[in-house]
Amino acid sequence: QSVLTQPPSVSAAPGQKVTISCSGSTSNIGNDYVSWYQQFPGSAPKLVIYDNNKRPSGIPDRFSGSKSGTSATLGITGLQTGDEADYFCATWDNSLRGVVFGGGTKLTVL
Amino acid sequence: QLQLQESGPGLVKASETLSLTCTVSGGSIMGTSQYWGWIRQPPGKALEWIGSIYYTGTTYYNPSRKSRVTVSVDTSRNHFSLKVNSVTAADTAIYYCAKYDFWSGYFGGFEYWGQGILVTVS
């Protein structure tokens, strides 16, 4: 049971937009920055969003992040088949004094 | 470009100790506000943070794993290590090492990851 809650799966057609939610509490999302990771099968996770809404170098602007209260959202526009992957959110939890992850969301591009 | 590489046995017997090392290259492990962590992922499951360390030796552990986990750092060798005692089949997972920044008290995300190492407990 993950501390942060994500939908198990989302899907959308190529070219469309999809959002993935990440729900937490005041001790984690409500009190710190959220980061998002993309993971392909057999590969290590890759940071796609940090500090709620910033993109590392090399991440296309089709990827965006936002945070409101105790929830965060990852948005991907102009979906491509190459975006099919698992996506995880993470943040610091002040009560647990450690990093917490979401359970992951499998994105399917139909 | 910073690179991280996990190393250690891929097979550990139940009740024994799992030991892994993460070697950092392309940069110093002694960077200000840079923290070094271990994350694991059982096959087909979610990521789980195990613990982190700062180069001074300050550690943070997942409360649910703290009793069996030790993270240490060797600044002379630019690497940090993980030990998990009394392993069971439930500890079978891909183990990743990763680096994150903690600027002004805020978590900056795991920017650099190792490729991961599968550890099977038999």
JSON list of C-alpha atoms in Angstrom, two decimals:
[
{"chain": "A", "resi": 1, "resn": "GLN", "atom": "CA", "xyz": [0.00, 0.00, 0.00]},
{"chain": "A", "resi": 2, "resn": "SER", "atom": "CA", "xyz": [1.72, 3.17, -1.23]},
{"chain": "A", "resi": 3, "resn": "VAL", "atom": "CA", "xyz": [1.56, 6.42, 0.73]},
{"chain": "A", "resi": 4, "resn": "LEU", "atom": "CA", "xyz": [0.72, 8.37, -2.44]},
{"chain": "A", "resi": 5, "resn": "THR", "atom": "CA", "xyz": [-2.32, 7.29, -4.46]},
{"chain": "A", "resi": 6, "resn": "GLN", "atom": "CA", "xyz": [-2.28, 7.05, -8.25]},
{"chain": "A", "resi": 7, "resn": "PRO", "atom": "CA", "xyz": [-4.77, 5.47, -10.65]},
{"chain": "A", "resi": 8, "resn": "PRO", "atom": "CA", "xyz": [-3.49, 2.04, -11.75]},
{"chain": "A", "resi": 9, "resn": "SER", "atom": "CA", "xyz": [-3.96, 2.85, -15.42]},
{"chain": "A", "resi": 10, "resn": "VAL", "atom": "CA", "xyz": [-4.92, 5.56, -17.88]},
{"chain": "A", "resi": 11, "resn": "SER", "atom": "CA", "xyz": [-5.28, 5.49, -21.63]},
{"chain": "A", "resi": 12, "resn": "ALA", "atom": "CA", "xyz": [-5.76, 7.87, -24.52]},
{"chain": "A", "resi": 13, "resn": "ALA", "atom": "CA", "xyz": [-5.34, 8.00, -28.27]},
{"chain": "A", "resi": 14, "resn": "PRO", "atom": "CA", "xyz": [-2.24, 9.26, -30.06]},
{"chain": "A", "resi": 15, "resn": "GLY", "atom": "CA", "xyz": [-2.19, 13.02, -30.27]},
{"chain": "A", "resi": 16, "resn": "GLN", "atom": "CA", "xyz": [-4.54, 13.43, -27.33]},
{"chain": "A", "resi": 17, "resn": "LYS", "atom": "CA", "xyz": [-3.83, 14.68, -23.81]},
{"chain": "A", "resi": 18, "resn": "VAL", "atom": "CA", "xyz": [-3.77, 12.62, -20.64]},
{"chain": "A", "resi": 19, "resn": "THR", "atom": "CA", "xyz": [-3.45, 13.52, -16.97]},
{"chain": "A", "resi": 20, "resn": "ILE", "atom": "CA", "xyz": [-2.24, 11.32, -14.13]},
{"chain": "A", "resi": 21, "resn": "SER", "atom": "CA", "xyz": [-3.16, 12.23, -10.58]},
{"chain": "A", "resi": 22, "resn": "CYS", "atom": "CA", "xyz": [-1.18, 11.72, -7.39]},
{"chain": "A", "resi": 23, "resn": "SER", "atom": "CA", "xyz": [-2.96, 12.19, -4.07]},
{"chain": "A", "resi": 24, "resn": "GLY", "atom": "CA", "xyz": [-1.29, 12.55, -0.70]},
{"chain": "A", "resi": 25, "resn": "SER", "atom": "CA", "xyz": [-1.62, 14.46, 2.54]},
{"chain": "A", "resi": 26, "resn": "THR", "atom": "CA", "xyz": [-0.41, 17.56, 4.36]},
{"chain": "A", "resi": 27, "resn": "SER", "atom": "CA", "xyz": [2.68, 15.72, 5.60]},
{"chain": "A", "resi": 28, "resn": "ASN", "atom": "CA", "xyz": [3.91, 14.96, 2.11]},
{"chain": "A", "resi": 29, "resn": "ILE", "atom": "CA", "xyz": [2.53, 16.59, -1.06]},
{"chain": "A", "resi": 30, "resn": "GLY", "atom": "CA", "xyz": [1.05, 19.43, 0.96]},
{"chain": "A", "resi": 31, "resn": "ASN", "atom": "CA", "xyz": [4.45, 20.28, 2.39]},
{"chain": "A", "resi": 32, "resn": "ASP", "atom": "CA", "xyz": [7.08, 19.55, -0.28]},
{"chain": "A", "resi": 33, "resn": "TYR", "atom": "CA", "xyz": [7.87, 19.40, -3.96]},
{"chain": "A", "resi": 34, "resn": "VAL", "atom": "CA", "xyz": [6.58, 16.57, -6.14]},
{"chain": "A", "resi": 35, "resn": "SER", "atom": "CA", "xyz": [8.60, 14.79, -8.81]},
{"chain": "A", "resi": 36, "resn": "TRP", "atom": "CA", "xyz": [7.45, 12.43, -11.56]},
{"chain": "A", "resi": 37, "resn": "TYR", "atom": "CA", "xyz": [9.25, 9.48, -13.17]},
{"chain": "A", "resi": 38, "resn": "GLN", "atom": "CA", "xyz": [8.79, 7.60, -16.42]},
{"chain": "A", "resi": 39, "resn": "GLN", "atom": "CA", "xyz": [9.75, 3.93, -16.48]},
{"chain": "A", "resi": 40, "resn": "PHE", "atom": "CA", "xyz": [9.89, 1.62, -19.46]},
{"chain": "A", "resi": 41, "resn": "PRO", "atom": "CA", "xyz": [9.93, -2.17, -18.93]},
{"chain": "A", "resi": 42, "resn": "GLY", "atom": "CA", "xyz": [13.39, -3.36, -18.03]},
{"chain": "A", "resi": 43, "resn": "SER", "atom": "CA", "xyz": [14.77, 0.15, -17.50]},
{"chain": "A", "resi": 44, "resn": "ALA", "atom": "CA", "xyz": [15.47, 2.41, -14.58]},
{"chain": "A", "resi": 45, "resn": "PRO", "atom": "CA", "xyz": [13.03, 5.24, -13.85]},
{"chain": "A", "resi": 46, "resn": "LYS", "atom": "CA", "xyz": [13.74, 8.59, -15.49]},
{"chain": "A", "resi": 47, "resn": "LEU", "atom": "CA", "xyz": [12.94, 11.97, -13.95]},
{"chain": "A", "resi": 48, "resn": "VAL", "atom": "CA", "xyz": [10.49, 13.92, -16.14]},
{"chain": "A", "resi": 49, "resn": "ILE", "atom": "CA", "xyz": [9.20, 16.55, -13.68]},
{"chain": "A", "resi": 50, "resn": "TYR", "atom": "CA", "xyz": [10.78, 17.97, -10.50]},
{"chain": "A", "resi": 51, "resn": "ASP", "atom": "CA", "xyz": [9.87, 20.78, -8.12]},
{"chain": "A", "resi": 52, "resn": "ASN", "atom": "CA", "xyz": [6.18, 20.25, -9.03]},
{"chain": "A", "resi": 53, "resn": "ASN", "atom": "CA", "xyz": [6.42, 21.67, -12.53]},
{"chain": "A", "resi": 54, "resn": "LYS", "atom": "CA", "xyz": [9.99, 21.90, -13.81]},
{"chain": "A", "resi": 55, "resn": "ARG", "atom": "CA", "xyz": [11.34, 19.78, -16.64]},
{"chain": "A", "resi": 56, "resn": "PRO", "atom": "CA", "xyz": [14.92, 18.45, -16.67]},
{"chain": "A", "resi": 57, "resn": "SER", "atom": "CA", "xyz": [16.98, 19.16, -19.72]},
{"chain": "A", "resi": 58, "resn": "GLY", "atom": "CA", "xyz": [15.90, 16.99, -22.63]},
{"chain": "A", "resi": 59, "resn": "ILE", "atom": "CA", "xyz": [12.32, 16.43, -21.49]},
{"chain": "A", "resi": 60, "resn": "PRO", "atom": "CA", "xyz": [9.91, 17.80, -24.10]},
{"chain": "A", "resi": 61, "resn": "ASP", "atom": "CA", "xyz": [7.43, 20.50, -23.14]},
{"chain": "A", "resi": 62, "resn": "ARG", "atom": "CA", "xyz": [4.63, 18.04, -23.86]},
{"chain": "A", "resi": 63, "resn": "PHE", "atom": "CA", "xyz": [5.21, 16.98, -20.25]},
{"chain": "A", "resi": 64, "resn": "SER", "atom": "CA", "xyz": [3.92, 19.28, -17.52]},
{"chain": "A", "resi": 65, "resn": "GLY", "atom": "CA", "xyz": [3.30, 19.12, -13.79]},
{"chain": "A", "resi": 66, "resn": "SER", "atom": "CA", "xyz": [1.12, 20.95, -11.32]},
{"chain": "A", "resi": 67, "resn": "LYS", "atom": "CA", "xyz": [0.27, 20.81, -7.64]},
{"chain": "A", "resi": 68, "resn": "SER", "atom": "CA", "xyz": [-2.70, 22.00, -5.63]},
{"chain": "A", "resi": 69, "resn": "GLY", "atom": "CA", "xyz": [-2.98, 21.38, -1.93]},
{"chain": "A", "resi": 70, "resn": "THR", "atom": "CA", "xyz": [-2.35, 17.70, -1.27]},
{"chain": "A", "resi": 71, "resn": "SER", "atom": "CA", "xyz": [-2.61, 16.54, -4.89]},
{"chain": "A", "resi": 72, "resn": "ALA", "atom": "CA", "xyz": [-0.36, 16.71, -7.92]},
{"chain": "A", "resi": 73, "resn": "THR", "atom": "CA", "xyz": [-0.95, 16.07, -11.60]},
{"chain": "A", "resi": 74, "resn": "LEU", "atom": "CA", "xyz": [1.25, 15.03, -14.49]},
{"chain": "A", "resi": 75, "resn": "GLY", "atom": "CA", "xyz": [0.03, 16.07, -17.92]},
{"chain": "A", "resi": 76, "resn": "ILE", "atom": "CA", "xyz": [1.19, 14.77, -21.27]},
{"chain": "A", "resi": 77, "resn": "THR", "atom": "CA", "xyz": [-0.04, 16.38, -24.48]},
{"chain": "A", "resi": 78, "resn": "GLY", "atom": "CA", "xyz": [0.38, 15.22, -28.07]},
{"chain": "A", "resi": 79, "resn": "LEU", "atom": "CA", "xyz": [0.58, 11.61, -26.93]},
{"chain": "A", "resi": 80, "resn": "GLN", "atom": "CA", "xyz": [2.91, 9.33, -28.80]},
{"chain": "A", "resi": 81, "resn": "THR", "atom": "CA", "xyz": [3.18, 5.55, -28.72]},
{"chain": "A", "resi": 82, "resn": "GLY", "atom": "CA", "xyz": [6.64, 6.07, -27.27]},
{"chain": "A", "resi": 83, "resn": "ASP", "atom": "CA", "xyz": [5.05, 7.59, -24.16]},
{"chain": "A", "resi": 84, "resn": "GLU", "atom": "CA", "xyz": [3.62, 4.21, -23.18]},
{"chain": "A", "resi": 85, "resn": "ALA", "atom": "CA", "xyz": [5.25, 3.52, -19.83]},
{"chain": "A", "resi": 86, "resn": "ASP", "atom": "CA", "xyz": [4.69, 3.42, -16.11]},
{"chain": "A", "resi": 87, "resn": "TYR", "atom": "CA", "xyz": [4.66, 6.77, -14.32]},
{"chain": "A", "resi": 88, "resn": "PHE", "atom": "CA", "xyz": [5.40, 7.28, -10.63]},
{"chain": "A", "resi": 89, "resn": "CYS", "atom": "CA", "xyz": [5.10, 10.34, -8.39]},
{"chain": "A", "resi": 90, "resn": "ALA", "atom": "CA", "xyz": [7.28, 10.95, -5.34]},
{"chain": "A", "resi": 91, "resn": "THR", "atom": "CA", "xyz": [7.86, 13.48, -2.61]},
{"chain": "A", "resi": 92, "resn": "TRP", "atom": "CA", "xyz": [9.27, 13.82, 0.90]},
{"chain": "A", "resi": 93, "resn": "ASP", "atom": "CA", "xyz": [7.08, 12.96, 3.88]},
{"chain": "A", "resi": 94, "resn": "ASN", "atom": "CA", "xyz": [7.82, 15.02, 6.99]},
{"chain": "A", "resi": 95, "resn": "SER", "atom": "CA", "xyz": [6.06, 12.59, 9.32]},
{"chain": "A", "resi": 96, "resn": "LEU", "atom": "CA", "xyz": [7.85, 9.51, 8.00]},
{"chain": "A", "resi": 97, "resn": "ARG", "atom": "CA", "xyz": [11.08, 11.47, 7.50]},
{"chain": "A", "resi": 98, "resn": "GLY", "atom": "CA", "xyz": [11.64, 9.89, 4.13]},
{"chain": "A", "resi": 99, "resn": "VAL", "atom": "CA", "xyz": [10.77, 9.69, 0.45]},
{"chain": "A", "resi": 100, "resn": "VAL", "atom": "CA", "xyz": [7.39, 8.27, -0.50]},
{"chain": "A", "resi": 101, "resn": "PHE", "atom": "CA", "xyz": [6.29, 7.02, -3.91]},
{"chain": "A", "resi": 102, "resn": "GLY", "atom": "CA", "xyz": [2.95, 6.51, -5.58]},
{"chain": "A", "resi": 103, "resn": "GLY", "atom": "CA", "xyz": [1.88, 3.06, -6.66]},
{"chain": "A", "resi": 104, "resn": "GLY", "atom": "CA", "xyz": [2.46, 3.87, -10.31]},
{"chain": "A", "resi": 105, "resn": "THR", "atom": "CA", "xyz": [0.19, 4.41, -13.31]},
{"chain": "A", "resi": 106, "resn": "LYS", "atom": "CA", "xyz": [0.44, 2.45, -16.54]},
{"chain": "A", "resi": 107, "resn": "LEU", "atom": "CA", "xyz": [-0.15, 4.70, -19.53]},
{"chain": "A", "resi": 108, "resn": "THR", "atom": "CA", "xyz": [-1.51, 3.05, -22.64]},
{"chain": "A", "resi": 109, "resn": "VAL", "atom": "CA", "xyz": [-1.57, 4.96, -25.91]},
{"chain": "A", "resi": 110, "resn": "LEU", "atom": "CA", "xyz": [-4.32, 3.29, -27.89]},
{"chain": "B", "resi": 1, "resn": "GLN", "atom": "CA", "xyz": [27.90, 13.50, -16.53]},
{"chain": "B", "resi": 2, "resn": "LEU", "atom": "CA", "xyz": [27.24, 11.83, -13.21]},
{"chain": "B", "resi": 3, "resn": "GLN", "atom": "CA", "xyz": [26.93, 8.04, -13.37]},
{"chain": "B", "resi": 4, "resn": "LEU", "atom": "CA", "xyz": [25.89, 5.53, -10.72]},
{"chain": "B", "resi": 5, "resn": "GLN", "atom": "CA", "xyz": [26.54, 1.79, -10.86]},
{"chain": "B", "resi": 6, "resn": "GLU", "atom": "CA", "xyz": [25.24, -0.86, -8.50]},
{"chain": "B", "resi": 7, "resn": "SER", "atom": "CA", "xyz": [27.29, -3.95, -7.76]},
{"chain": "B", "resi": 8, "resn": "GLY", "atom": "CA", "xyz": [26.91, -7.01, -5.60]},
{"chain": "B", "resi": 9, "resn": "PRO", "atom": "CA", "xyz": [25.64, -10.58, -5.64]},
{"chain": "B", "resi": 10, "resn": "GLY", "atom": "CA", "xyz": [22.50, -11.28, -7.61]},
{"chain": "B", "resi": 11, "resn": "LEU", "atom": "CA", "xyz": [21.57, -14.25, -5.44]},
{"chain": "B", "resi": 12, "resn": "VAL", "atom": "CA", "xyz": [21.32, -14.27, -1.66]},
{"chain": "B", "resi": 13, "resn": "LYS", "atom": "CA", "xyz": [20.20, -17.09, 0.58]},
{"chain": "B", "resi": 14, "resn": "ALA", "atom": "CA", "xyz": [17.26, -16.58, 2.89]},
{"chain": "B", "resi": 15, "resn": "SER", "atom": "CA", "xyz": [18.19, -15.41, 6.41]},
{"chain": "B", "resi": 16, "resn": "GLU", "atom": "CA", "xyz": [21.55, -14.04, 5.18]},
{"chain": "B", "resi": 17, "resn": "THR", "atom": "CA", "xyz": [22.62, -10.43, 4.52]},
{"chain": "B", "resi": 18, "resn": "LEU", "atom": "CA", "xyz": [22.13, -8.63, 1.20]},
{"chain": "B", "resi": 19, "resn": "SER", "atom": "CA", "xyz": [25.06, -6.29, 0.47]},
{"chain": "B", "resi": 20, "resn": "LEU", "atom": "CA", "xyz": [25.20, -3.85, -2.43]},
{"chain": "B", "resi": 21, "resn": "THR", "atom": "CA", "xyz": [27.50, -0.98, -3.36]},
{"chain": "B", "resi": 22, "resn": "CYS", "atom": "CA", "xyz": [26.80, 2.02, -5.55]},
{"chain": "B", "resi": 23, "resn": "THR", "atom": "CA", "xyz": [29.86, 3.56, -7.18]},
{"chain": "B", "resi": 24, "resn": "VAL", "atom": "CA", "xyz": [29.57, 7.20, -8.21]},
{"chain": "B", "resi": 25, "resn": "SER", "atom": "CA", "xyz": [31.61, 8.48, -11.15]},
{"chain": "B", "resi": 26, "resn": "GLY", "atom": "CA", "xyz": [31.74, 11.80, -12.95]},
{"chain": "B", "resi": 27, "resn": "GLY", "atom": "CA", "xyz": [31.37, 13.76, -9.73]},
{"chain": "B", "resi": 28, "resn": "SER", "atom": "CA", "xyz": [32.06, 13.77, -6.02]},
{"chain": "B", "resi": 29, "resn": "ILE", "atom": "CA", "xyz": [29.85, 12.07, -3.50]},
{"chain": "B", "resi": 30, "resn": "MET", "atom": "CA", "xyz": [30.62, 14.98, -1.17]},
{"chain": "B", "resi": 31, "resn": "GLY", "atom": "CA", "xyz": [28.52, 17.59, -2.93]},
{"chain": "B", "resi": 32, "resn": "THR", "atom": "CA", "xyz": [26.57, 20.08, -0.83]},
{"chain": "B", "resi": 33, "resn": "SER", "atom": "CA", "xyz": [22.87, 19.21, -0.50]},
{"chain": "B", "resi": 34, "resn": "GLN", "atom": "CA", "xyz": [23.35, 16.03, -2.53]},
{"chain": "B", "resi": 35, "resn": "TYR", "atom": "CA", "xyz": [21.85, 12.89, -1.02]},
{"chain": "B", "resi": 36, "resn": "TRP", "atom": "CA", "xyz": [22.33, 9.30, -2.08]},
{"chain": "B", "resi": 37, "resn": "GLY", "atom": "CA", "xyz": [19.53, 6.80, -1.85]},
{"chain": "B", "resi": 38, "resn": "TRP", "atom": "CA", "xyz": [18.49, 3.21, -2.35]},
{"chain": "B", "resi": 39, "resn": "ILE", "atom": "CA", "xyz": [15.18, 2.31, -3.96]},
{"chain": "B", "resi": 40, "resn": "ARG", "atom": "CA", "xyz": [13.86, -1.15, -4.73]},
{"chain": "B", "resi": 41, "resn": "GLN", "atom": "CA", "xyz": [11.17, -2.53, -6.98]},
{"chain": "B", "resi": 42, "resn": "PRO", "atom": "CA", "xyz": [9.79, -6.06, -6.64]},
{"chain": "B", "resi": 43, "resn": "PRO", "atom": "CA", "xyz": [8.97, -7.56, -10.05]},
{"chain": "B", "resi": 44, "resn": "GLY", "atom": "CA", "xyz": [5.86, -5.93, -11.46]},
{"chain": "B", "resi": 45, "resn": "LYS", "atom": "CA", "xyz": [5.37, -3.71, -8.42]},
{"chain": "B", "resi": 46, "resn": "ALA", "atom": "CA", "xyz": [5.89, -0.13, -7.32]},
{"chain": "B", "resi": 47, "resn": "LEU", "atom": "CA", "xyz": [9.04, 1.68, -6.32]},
{"chain": "B", "resi": 48, "resn": "GLU", "atom": "CA", "xyz": [9.90, 1.67, -2.63]},
{"chain": "B", "resi": 49, "resn": "TRP", "atom": "CA", "xyz": [12.43, 4.00, -1.02]},
{"chain": "B", "resi": 50, "resn": "ILE", "atom": "CA", "xyz": [14.68, 2.09, 1.39]},
{"chain": "B", "resi": 51, "resn": "GLY", "atom": "CA", "xyz": [17.02, 4.73, 2.77]},
{"chain": "B", "resi": 52, "resn": "SER", "atom": "CA", "xyz": [19.36, 7.64, 2.03]},
{"chain": "B", "resi": 53, "resn": "ILE", "atom": "CA", "xyz": [22.65, 9.05, 3.20]},
{"chain": "B", "resi": 54, "resn": "TYR", "atom": "CA", "xyz": [24.54, 12.34, 3.12]},
{"chain": "B", "resi": 55, "resn": "TYR", "atom": "CA", "xyz": [28.31, 12.31, 2.73]},
{"chain": "B", "resi": 56, "resn": "THR", "atom": "CA", "xyz": [28.71, 13.27, 6.40]},
{"chain": "B", "resi": 57, "resn": "GLY", "atom": "CA", "xyz": [27.10, 9.95, 7.32]},
{"chain": "B", "resi": 58, "resn": "THR", "atom": "CA", "xyz": [23.64, 11.29, 8.21]},
{"chain": "B", "resi": 59, "resn": "THR", "atom": "CA", "xyz": [21.10, 8.63, 7.32]},
{"chain": "B", "resi": 60, "resn": "TYR", "atom": "CA", "xyz": [17.37, 8.42, 6.73]},
{"chain": "B", "resi": 61, "resn": "TYR", "atom": "CA", "xyz": [15.50, 5.13, 6.62]},
{"chain": "B", "resi": 62, "resn": "ASN", "atom": "CA", "xyz": [12.07, 3.91, 5.59]},
{"chain": "B", "resi": 63, "resn": "PRO", "atom": "CA", "xyz": [10.47, 3.29, 9.00]},
{"chain": "B", "resi": 64, "resn": "SER", "atom": "CA", "xyz": [9.06, -0.04, 7.82]},
{"chain": "B", "resi": 65, "resn": "ARG", "atom": "CA", "xyz": [12.55, -1.30, 6.87]},
{"chain": "B", "resi": 66, "resn": "LYS", "atom": "CA", "xyz": [14.72, 0.46, 9.43]},
{"chain": "B", "resi": 67, "resn": "SER", "atom": "CA", "xyz": [15.23, -2.53, 11.70]},
{"chain": "B", "resi": 68, "resn": "ARG", "atom": "CA", "xyz": [17.01, -4.55, 9.01]},
{"chain": "B", "resi": 69, "resn": "VAL", "atom": "CA", "xyz": [18.68, -1.88, 6.86]},
{"chain": "B", "resi": 70, "resn": "THR", "atom": "CA", "xyz": [22.02, -0.07, 7.07]},
{"chain": "B", "resi": 71, "resn": "VAL", "atom": "CA", "xyz": [23.23, 2.52, 4.57]},
{"chain": "B", "resi": 72, "resn": "SER", "atom": "CA", "xyz": [26.84, 3.68, 4.75]},
{"chain": "B", "resi": 73, "resn": "VAL", "atom": "CA", "xyz": [29.18, 5.91, 2.74]},
{"chain": "B", "resi": 74, "resn": "ASP", "atom": "CA", "xyz": [32.88, 5.71, 1.88]},
{"chain": "B", "resi": 75, "resn": "THR", "atom": "CA", "xyz": [33.97, 9.12, 0.63]},
{"chain": "B", "resi": 76, "resn": "SER", "atom": "CA", "xyz": [37.50, 7.91, -0.12]},
{"chain": "B", "resi": 77, "resn": "ARG", "atom": "CA", "xyz": [36.09, 5.44, -2.64]},
{"chain": "B", "resi": 78, "resn": "ASN", "atom": "CA", "xyz": [33.24, 7.68, -3.79]},
{"chain": "B", "resi": 79, "resn": "HIS", "atom": "CA", "xyz": [30.66, 5.02, -3.11]},
{"chain": "B", "resi": 80, "resn": "PHE", "atom": "CA", "xyz": [27.86, 4.19, -0.74]},
{"chain": "B", "resi": 81, "resn": "SER", "atom": "CA", "xyz": [26.45, 0.86, 0.34]},
{"chain": "B", "resi": 82, "resn": "LEU", "atom": "CA", "xyz": [23.33, -0.97, 1.45]},
{"chain": "B", "resi": 83, "resn": "LYS", "atom": "CA", "xyz": [22.98, -3.89, 3.80]},
{"chain": "B", "resi": 84, "resn": "VAL", "atom": "CA", "xyz": [19.71, -5.70, 4.47]},
{"chain": "B", "resi": 85, "resn": "ASN", "atom": "CA", "xyz": [19.81, -8.31, 7.21]},
{"chain": "B", "resi": 86, "resn": "SER", "atom": "CA", "xyz": [17.81, -11.51, 7.55]},
{"chain": "B", "resi": 87, "resn": "VAL", "atom": "CA", "xyz": [16.44, -11.44, 4.02]},
{"chain": "B", "resi": 88, "resn": "THR", "atom": "CA", "xyz": [13.40, -13.38, 2.89]},
{"chain": "B", "resi": 89, "resn": "ALA", "atom": "CA", "xyz": [11.79, -14.00, -0.49]},
{"chain": "B", "resi": 90, "resn": "ALA", "atom": "CA", "xyz": [9.91, -10.72, -0.01]},
{"chain": "B", "resi": 91, "resn": "ASP", "atom": "CA", "xyz": [13.23, -8.88, -0.43]},
{"chain": "B", "resi": 92, "resn": "THR", "atom": "CA", "xyz": [13.59, -10.16, -4.01]},
{"chain": "B", "resi": 93, "resn": "ALA", "atom": "CA", "xyz": [13.61, -7.02, -6.15]},
{"chain": "B", "resi": 94, "resn": "ILE", "atom": "CA", "xyz": [15.53, -4.80, -8.51]},
{"chain": "B", "resi": 95, "resn": "TYR", "atom": "CA", "xyz": [17.62, -2.51, -6.33]},
{"chain": "B", "resi": 96, "resn": "TYR", "atom": "CA", "xyz": [18.46, 0.96, -7.64]},
{"chain": "B", "resi": 97, "resn": "CYS", "atom": "CA", "xyz": [20.79, 3.58, -6.27]},
{"chain": "B", "resi": 98, "resn": "ALA", "atom": "CA", "xyz": [19.99, 7.19, -7.07]},
{"chain": "B", "resi": 99, "resn": "LYS", "atom": "CA", "xyz": [20.95, 10.75, -6.24]},
{"chain": "B", "resi": 100, "resn": "TYR", "atom": "CA", "xyz": [18.69, 13.61, -5.20]},
{"chain": "B", "resi": 101, "resn": "ASP", "atom": "CA", "xyz": [19.17, 17.16, -4.08]},
{"chain": "B", "resi": 102, "resn": "PHE", "atom": "CA", "xyz": [17.67, 18.61, -0.94]},
{"chain": "B", "resi": 103, "resn": "TRP", "atom": "CA", "xyz": [17.85, 22.36, -1.39]},
{"chain": "B", "resi": 104, "resn": "SER", "atom": "CA", "xyz": [16.53, 24.64, 1.33]},
{"chain": "B", "resi": 105, "resn": "GLY", "atom": "CA", "xyz": [14.77, 21.71, 2.95]},
{"chain": "B", "resi": 106, "resn": "TYR", "atom": "CA", "xyz": [12.88, 20.67, -0.19]},
{"chain": "B", "resi": 107, "resn": "PHE", "atom": "CA", "xyz": [13.12, 17.35, -2.04]},
{"chain": "B", "resi": 108, "resn": "GLY", "atom": "CA", "xyz": [14.50, 17.89, -5.53]},
{"chain": "B", "resi": 109, "resn": "GLY", "atom": "CA", "xyz": [13.71, 14.49, -7.03]},
{"chain": "B", "resi": 110, "resn": "PHE", "atom": "CA", "xyz": [15.93, 11.58, -8.02]},
{"chain": "B", "resi": 111, "resn": "GLU", "atom": "CA", "xyz": [17.80, 13.07, -10.97]},
{"chain": "B", "resi": 112, "resn": "TYR", "atom": "CA", "xyz": [20.37, 10.33, -11.51]},
{"chain": "B", "resi": 113, "resn": "TRP", "atom": "CA", "xyz": [19.79, 6.58, -11.28]},
{"chain": "B", "resi": 114, "resn": "GLY", "atom": "CA", "xyz": [21.88, 3.47, -11.57]},
{"chain": "B", "resi": 115, "resn": "GLN", "atom": "CA", "xyz": [20.76, 0.83, -14.04]},
{"chain": "B", "resi": 116, "resn": "GLY", "atom": "CA", "xyz": [19.53, -1.39, -11.22]},
{"chain": "B", "resi": 117, "resn": "ILE", "atom": "CA", "xyz": [20.54, -4.84, -10.07]},
{"chain": "B", "resi": 118, "resn": "LEU", "atom": "CA", "xyz": [18.19, -7.77, -9.64]},
{"chain": "B", "resi": 119, "resn": "VAL", "atom": "CA", "xyz": [18.67, -9.51, -6.32]},
{"chain": "B", "resi": 120, "resn": "THR", "atom": "CA", "xyz": [16.93, -12.82, -5.83]},
{"chain": "B", "resi": 121, "resn": "VAL", "atom": "CA", "xyz": [16.52, -14.37, -2.40]},
{"chain": "B", "resi": 122, "resn": "SER", "atom": "CA", "xyz": [16.38, -18.15, -2.58]}
]
